[in-house]
Tab-separated table of C-alpha atoms in Angstrom:
chain	number	residue	atom	x	y	z
A	1	MET	CA	72.814	89.401	120.829
A	2	ALA	CA	76.178	87.786	119.797
A	3	GLU	CA	75.214	88.213	116.240
A	4	ILE	CA	74.508	91.855	116.519
A	5	ILE	CA	77.902	92.405	118.376
A	6	ASN	CA	79.764	90.369	115.513
A	7	ASN	CA	77.885	92.571	112.899
A	8	ARG	CA	78.856	95.584	114.659
A	9	LYS	CA	82.454	94.527	114.864
A	10	GLY	CA	82.450	93.636	111.152
A	11	ASN	CA	81.137	97.028	110.337
A	12	GLU	CA	83.828	98.729	112.409
A	13	MET	CA	86.582	96.718	110.829
A	14	TYR	CA	85.310	97.515	107.257
A	15	LEU	CA	85.073	101.202	108.166
A	16	ILE	CA	88.635	101.263	109.560
A	17	GLN	CA	89.858	99.460	106.418
A	18	ARG	CA	88.200	102.005	104.159
A	19	LEU	CA	89.430	105.056	106.083
A	20	THR	CA	92.953	103.614	106.065
A	21	GLY	CA	92.625	103.189	102.246
A	22	VAL	CA	91.196	106.623	101.508
A	23	ILE	CA	93.877	108.310	103.658
A	24	SER	CA	96.715	106.271	102.064
A	25	TYR	CA	95.336	107.104	98.570
A	26	ALA	CA	95.126	110.866	99.361
A	27	PHE	CA	98.562	110.826	101.113
A	28	PHE	CA	100.460	109.390	98.079
A	29	ALA	CA	98.538	111.571	95.594
A	30	VAL	CA	99.601	114.745	97.508
A	31	LEU	CA	103.030	113.211	98.030
A	32	MET	CA	103.558	112.738	94.364
A	33	TYR	CA	102.346	116.353	93.656
A	34	LEU	CA	104.888	117.658	96.062
A	35	MET	CA	107.755	115.290	95.058
A	36	ILE	CA	107.701	115.577	91.169
A	37	PRO	CA	108.597	119.208	90.965
A	38	LYS	CA	111.389	118.899	93.364
A	39	VAL	CA	113.295	115.723	92.364
A	40	LYS	CA	115.197	114.797	89.214
A	41	GLY	CA	113.645	112.348	86.826
A	42	PHE	CA	109.974	111.967	86.022
A	43	ARG	CA	109.236	108.519	84.707
A	44	ILE	CA	110.732	106.532	87.523
A	45	HIS	CA	108.664	108.471	90.061
A	46	ILE	CA	105.424	107.854	88.017
A	47	ASN	CA	106.295	104.107	87.732
A	48	PHE	CA	106.834	104.074	91.549
A	49	TYR	CA	103.448	105.679	91.999
A	50	ILE	CA	101.770	103.109	89.614
A	51	LEU	CA	103.277	100.302	91.627
A	52	ILE	CA	101.861	101.833	94.911
A	53	LEU	CA	98.325	102.112	93.438
A	54	ALA	CA	98.702	98.436	92.180
A	55	LEU	CA	99.669	97.241	95.658
A	56	MET	CA	96.670	99.046	97.127
A	57	GLY	CA	94.438	97.316	94.593
A	58	PHE	CA	96.129	94.049	95.582
A	59	LEU	CA	95.351	94.666	99.289
A	60	TYR	CA	91.914	95.957	98.754
A	61	ILE	CA	89.203	93.587	100.196
A	62	PRO	CA	85.900	93.786	98.281
A	63	LEU	CA	82.645	93.970	100.142
A	64	ALA	CA	80.426	90.879	99.456
A	65	GLY	CA	78.184	91.652	96.584
A	66	SER	CA	80.340	94.376	95.143
A	67	ASP	CA	81.402	94.510	91.544
A	68	LEU	CA	85.051	93.348	92.218
A	69	PHE	CA	83.572	90.517	94.410
A	70	ARG	CA	81.465	89.286	91.519
A	71	ILE	CA	84.210	89.701	89.139
A	72	GLN	CA	86.531	87.501	91.269
A	73	ASP	CA	83.746	84.885	91.235
A	74	ALA	CA	83.729	84.945	87.476
A	75	LEU	CA	87.449	84.802	87.447
A	76	GLU	CA	87.328	81.358	89.268
A	77	LEU	CA	84.794	80.201	86.564
A	78	TYR	CA	87.020	81.032	83.697
A	79	THR	CA	90.093	79.792	85.597
A	80	ASN	CA	88.597	76.267	85.725
A	81	MET	CA	87.667	76.129	81.996
A	82	SER	CA	89.770	73.997	79.748
A	83	ILE	CA	91.390	75.508	76.796
A	84	LYS	CA	88.703	74.147	74.549
A	85	GLU	CA	85.931	75.586	76.725
A	86	ILE	CA	87.719	79.062	76.764
A	87	TRP	CA	87.980	78.861	73.033
A	88	ASN	CA	84.245	78.153	72.610
A	89	GLU	CA	83.440	80.950	75.217
A	90	MET	CA	85.521	83.431	73.403
A	91	PHE	CA	83.663	82.699	70.073
A	92	SER	CA	80.237	83.026	71.644
A	93	SER	CA	80.999	86.106	73.515
A	94	SER	CA	80.952	89.741	72.274
A	95	THR	CA	84.077	90.488	74.334
A	96	PRO	CA	86.312	87.580	73.717
A	97	MET	CA	89.530	89.395	75.021
A	98	ALA	CA	87.879	89.685	78.451
A	99	VAL	CA	87.416	85.964	78.553
A	100	LEU	CA	91.103	85.389	77.640
A	101	TYR	CA	92.258	88.138	80.074
A	102	TYR	CA	90.373	86.517	82.991
A	103	HIS	CA	91.489	83.006	82.173
A	104	ILE	CA	95.090	84.040	81.982
A	105	VAL	CA	95.087	86.128	85.186
A	106	GLY	CA	93.155	83.391	87.009
A	107	LYS	CA	95.817	80.847	86.060
A	108	LEU	CA	98.367	82.941	88.214
A	109	GLY	CA	96.697	81.436	91.343
A	110	ASP	CA	95.711	84.605	93.276
A	111	ASN	CA	92.405	86.620	92.550
A	112	ARG	CA	94.109	89.672	94.163
A	113	LEU	CA	96.342	89.860	91.085
A	114	LEU	CA	93.398	90.931	88.956
A	115	PRO	CA	93.121	94.417	90.394
A	116	PHE	CA	96.928	94.588	90.754
A	117	ILE	CA	97.572	93.890	87.058
A	118	ASN	CA	94.582	95.884	86.023
A	119	SER	CA	95.955	98.885	88.002
A	120	ILE	CA	99.481	98.666	86.313
A	121	ILE	CA	97.992	98.583	82.826
A	122	THR	CA	95.367	101.144	83.252
A	123	TYR	CA	97.516	103.663	85.134
A	124	GLY	CA	100.489	102.630	83.047
A	125	CYS	CA	98.657	103.725	79.882
A	126	SER	CA	97.009	106.722	81.525
A	127	PHE	CA	100.222	108.140	82.864
A	128	GLY	CA	102.085	107.005	79.736
A	129	ILE	CA	100.345	109.914	78.000
A	130	ILE	CA	101.372	112.383	80.378
A	131	ILE	CA	104.956	111.126	80.302
A	132	GLY	CA	104.984	111.216	76.550
A	133	LEU	CA	103.791	114.719	76.591
A	134	TYR	CA	106.381	115.679	79.104
A	135	TYR	CA	109.256	114.439	77.104
A	136	LYS	CA	107.866	115.458	73.819
A	137	ARG	CA	107.655	119.015	74.939
A	138	ASP	CA	111.244	118.855	76.320
A	139	CYS	CA	109.967	120.371	79.552
A	140	ARG	CA	112.125	122.221	81.947
A	141	ILE	CA	112.180	121.603	85.813
A	142	SER	CA	109.813	124.466	86.380
A	143	ASP	CA	107.169	122.852	84.046
A	144	LYS	CA	106.993	119.837	86.285
A	145	HIS	CA	104.470	121.839	88.436
A	146	PHE	CA	101.820	121.677	85.684
A	147	PHE	CA	102.383	118.047	85.141
A	148	SER	CA	102.156	117.198	88.821
A	149	LEU	CA	98.989	119.201	89.103
A	150	ALA	CA	97.535	117.384	86.107
A	151	ILE	CA	98.225	114.089	87.850
A	152	LEU	CA	96.803	115.215	91.015
A	153	PHE	CA	93.603	116.364	89.342
A	154	PHE	CA	93.346	113.177	87.345
A	155	MET	CA	93.755	111.118	90.681
A	156	SER	CA	91.209	113.365	92.581
A	157	ARG	CA	88.366	112.213	90.033
A	158	GLY	CA	87.891	108.894	92.003
A	159	LEU	CA	88.992	106.716	89.222
A	160	PHE	CA	90.826	104.160	91.577
A	161	MET	CA	87.623	102.295	92.501
A	162	ALA	CA	86.679	102.263	88.877
A	163	THR	CA	90.032	100.925	87.842
A	164	ILE	CA	89.972	97.878	90.332
A	165	ALA	CA	86.209	97.237	90.107
A	166	ASN	CA	85.179	98.182	86.501
A	167	ILE	CA	87.981	95.963	85.233
A	168	ARG	CA	87.192	95.735	81.428
A	169	SER	CA	85.913	99.234	80.755
A	170	MET	CA	88.823	100.864	82.307
A	171	LEU	CA	91.300	98.561	80.766
A	172	SER	CA	89.827	99.095	77.318
A	173	LEU	CA	89.518	102.802	77.569
A	174	SER	CA	92.998	103.410	78.788
A	175	ILE	CA	94.719	101.180	76.124
A	176	ILE	CA	92.605	102.898	73.374
A	177	ALA	CA	93.523	106.359	74.791
A	178	LEU	CA	97.184	105.590	74.720
A	179	CYS	CA	97.035	104.188	71.232
A	180	VAL	CA	95.246	107.385	69.888
A	181	TYR	CA	97.857	109.482	71.524
A	182	LYS	CA	100.653	107.419	69.986
A	183	ILE	CA	99.151	107.509	66.472
A	184	ILE	CA	97.833	111.394	66.463
A	185	ILE	CA	100.462	113.085	68.640
A	186	GLU	CA	103.643	111.067	68.331
A	187	GLU	CA	102.757	109.850	64.870
A	188	LYS	CA	103.834	106.294	65.695
A	189	LYS	CA	103.049	103.317	63.187
A	190	PHE	CA	99.373	103.170	62.568
A	191	ILE	CA	99.186	99.372	62.040
A	192	LYS	CA	100.858	98.639	65.421
A	193	TYR	CA	98.594	100.780	67.470
A	194	ILE	CA	95.251	100.135	65.634
A	195	PHE	CA	95.806	96.497	66.276
A	196	LEU	CA	96.027	97.242	70.039
A	197	CYS	CA	92.909	99.356	69.750
A	198	ILE	CA	91.046	96.482	68.092
A	199	LEU	CA	92.112	94.130	70.825
A	200	ALA	CA	91.125	96.595	73.657
A	201	SER	CA	87.709	97.145	72.019
A	202	LEU	CA	87.097	93.496	72.429
A	203	MET	CA	87.437	93.729	76.101
A	204	HIS	CA	84.291	95.765	76.767
A	205	ALA	CA	81.375	97.295	74.686
A	206	VAL	CA	82.541	100.764	75.819
A	207	GLY	CA	85.703	100.088	73.874
A	208	LEU	CA	83.642	99.561	70.684
A	209	VAL	CA	81.768	102.835	71.128
A	210	ALA	CA	85.234	104.584	71.721
A	211	MET	CA	86.612	103.132	68.489
C-alpha cells in the first residue's frame, strides 16, 4: 500500500514538473514574440532568450530510461576515461567528436551542464541565422514582426526536447546549418566554415548525411 502511495506521489510530482516546464516554455516563446517588435535591439533579446532556454535545459530532470538519462550515464563513462583511453575511443568511433565533447563537458563536474551547453550552441547557431538575415537585410522596426513570428513558429515545432535529448544530432545539424548560411548567404571564407562542418559531421551520422 505504501509503495502504491509513493508511486502515485512520484507520478504527481513528475506531472507537475512537466506542466510547469511546458507552461514556462510557452510563456517565454510568446513573450519573445510580443517583445521583439516593440523594443530596441534584436541580438541582445535573442541572446537573453537563448540563456533562458539553456537554464530550462539545466533544470530539466530526465525520467529514468529516457534518452537524456542514458546519455548522462554515458557522460560519466567518458568522464572517467584517461586521455589515452579517450584517444583510443575516438579512433575506434565513427563519431569521434562526440566522444571528445562528452569527455570535456563531463570534466566540468555537473551532468546538467550537458543540456545547458547544448542548448546554448544549438539555439545560438539556429538563431544566429535569423539574426544574420535581420542585419543583412538592414530591417526596419516594422520588419521585426516577421522575424518574431519566424522565431515563434520555429519554437512551436517542439525542438526543445530534441535539443536537450538528441544531443549529438541537433548539435551537428545546427552547426552545419549555420556554416552553410555563412558560406552561401554571407559569402564568408570557405575554408574556415567547411572545417567547422567537418568537425560537426563527426558528432553524429546525420551530420555526415547533411554534408
